[in-house]
Amino acid sequence: MEILIVGGGGREHALAWKLKQSPDCGAIWCAPGNAGTEEIAVNVPIPSDSIDELVEFAKARKIDLVVVGPEAPLAAGLADAMRKEGVPVFGPNQNAACIESSKKFARELMERNGIPSPKFQSFTSPEPAKAYVRTLAAEGRRCVVKADGLAAGKGAIVTNDVEEADAAVEACMIKKSFGGAGDAVVIEERLHGPELSILALTDGKHLVILPPAQDHKPIGEGDTGPNTGGMGAYSPVPIVTDELIQTVRRSILEPAVRGMEAAGAPYSGVLYAGLMLCGGAPYVIEFNCRFGDPETQAVLPAIDEDLLPLLLSAANGSLGETRVIPPAQNALCVVMASAGYPGAYEKGKPILGLDKISEAMDDRAIVFLAGAKKDGDQIMTSGGRVLGVTGLGEDFDEAYENAYEAVNRIQFANTYYRKDIGYRVRGG
Ligand code: AMP
Ligand code: GLY
């Protein structure tokens, strides 16, 4: 089978790495890909938002399966365009990608289907939004202000008091900090508790649930400082019991998929549930319409099962049964970033040590490249999150040790990484 992977981050490198292991996998094409996908796939210089070009390429190459990595092309209708031309595609249509591209749509779906969520309301002008902030405050609740539309993971502002919430409303609606994405806002009750990402493959009826992961969004150790796309992740998550996964299936994933069908937007692809455990019970913080990054760099190495037949059956509506894939091992991914990220950072630094990793670590660690590109034979930094190092092990500690051993073997100027990925587990 010939596969086209759309995107060019660490997630797409991990997808290519995993799909390449399938006995059914022929050539993999990656648009646009990165220095990592180049090692196992053929990079095609088509940006992930060039829908027409991607469709033309898939038709011309007779691609058997398109796997879409990022949310933006899904929200722009890439999957619809492929389906219209009869190209099998893993990823939701535009009206179903709304589960991520509109926070209001997602919260209303949850409300209609009884999916555990914080209290919320949505607004299209600032004054009533600020009034709701005060209603929540009078009930003793703090709030999170969210731009309704896609804002590259930066559109949720977690606030501590009414003044901060007012400033967040103004940033979205008056200063237009997120452009049109902030024309509408959702204001919701701020919850507290550990976060958890549960990713499930779905054909719109059945769900194949992958091992849970825990992401580390803030830039600083101990989860301090501004949020990033994610600085590290591990899978499975020791606190997550089988019973909890079944609760998530019953009370969150299945009602969401049924609710999408009822809304006239049948959902296929990955359903990513970003959850918070409050008093042990899972609440939905957000749904995403794609694989998580860096969660994918931990979840895929944690499973033995062949991913390709699963993506194909999710794409063509034949998953057949709902089940949970057990982890075969532990995986912990540490993201190495350019100092300054998520703000301004320098690029173009040579990355050293990559060529020695597989020899030094055997199968104990894998490097997934993200913001990295080739300049002749040398791999250079080209983005904020430069790469992810995934350590593997029979238990959490072994995966942790292997990840940081491999991190210590890689150097580039101005490297920044969190030294505490998995601290919740290590802290006991
Ligand atoms: P989102 O873009 O909706 O995933 O939000 C980004 C981050 O903001 C989440 O990973 C949480 O850490 C935080 N967050 C979002 N919504 C809430 C909420 N209702 N309560 C507490 N934290 C939240
Ligand atoms: N790691 C968070 C996300 O992919 O949205």
PDB file of C-alpha atoms and ligand atoms in Angstrom, residues 11 100 197 215 217 228-230 272 286 288 290-295 385, ligand 2:
ATOM      1  CA  ARG A  11       3.893  13.363  15.204  1.00  0.00           C
ATOM      2  CA  GLU A 100     -11.677  20.917  17.534  1.00  0.00           C
ATOM      3  CA  SER A 197      -5.001  12.383  26.823  1.00  0.00           C
ATOM      4  CA  ASP A 215       1.299  15.497  28.118  1.00  0.00           C
ATOM      5  CA  LYS A 217       2.066  21.522  28.170  1.00  0.00           C
ATOM      6  CA  THR A 228       3.455  25.142  24.562  1.00  0.00           C
ATOM      7  CA  GLY A 229       2.348  22.511  22.060  1.00  0.00           C
ATOM      8  CA  GLY A 230       3.653  19.958  24.586  1.00  0.00           C
ATOM      9  CA  TYR A 272      -8.529  12.833  21.023  1.00  0.00           C
ATOM     10  CA  GLU A 286     -11.182  19.630  24.910  1.00  0.00           C
ATOM     11  CA  ASN A 288      -9.056  17.286  19.161  1.00  0.00           C
ATOM     12  CA  ARG A 290      -6.172  14.404  15.208  1.00  0.00           C
ATOM     13  CA  PHE A 291      -3.285  12.622  16.880  1.00  0.00           C
ATOM     14  CA  GLY A 292      -1.650  14.551  19.739  1.00  0.00           C
ATOM     15  CA  ASP A 293       1.873  15.884  19.485  1.00  0.00           C
ATOM     16  CA  PRO A 294       3.948  14.754  21.436  1.00  0.00           C
ATOM     17  CA  GLU A 295       1.511  12.112  22.756  1.00  0.00           C
ATOM     18  CA  ARG A 385      10.167  21.995  19.115  1.00  0.00           C
TER      19      ARG A 385
HETATM   20  N1  GLY B   2      -0.115  17.828  22.926  1.00  0.00           N
HETATM   21  C1  GLY B   2      -1.333  18.495  22.814  1.00  0.00           C
HETATM   22  C2  GLY B   2      -1.956  18.447  21.492  1.00  0.00           C
HETATM   23  O1  GLY B   2      -1.529  17.739  20.601  1.00  0.00           O
HETATM   24  O2  GLY B   2      -2.936  19.145  21.314  1.00  0.00           O
END
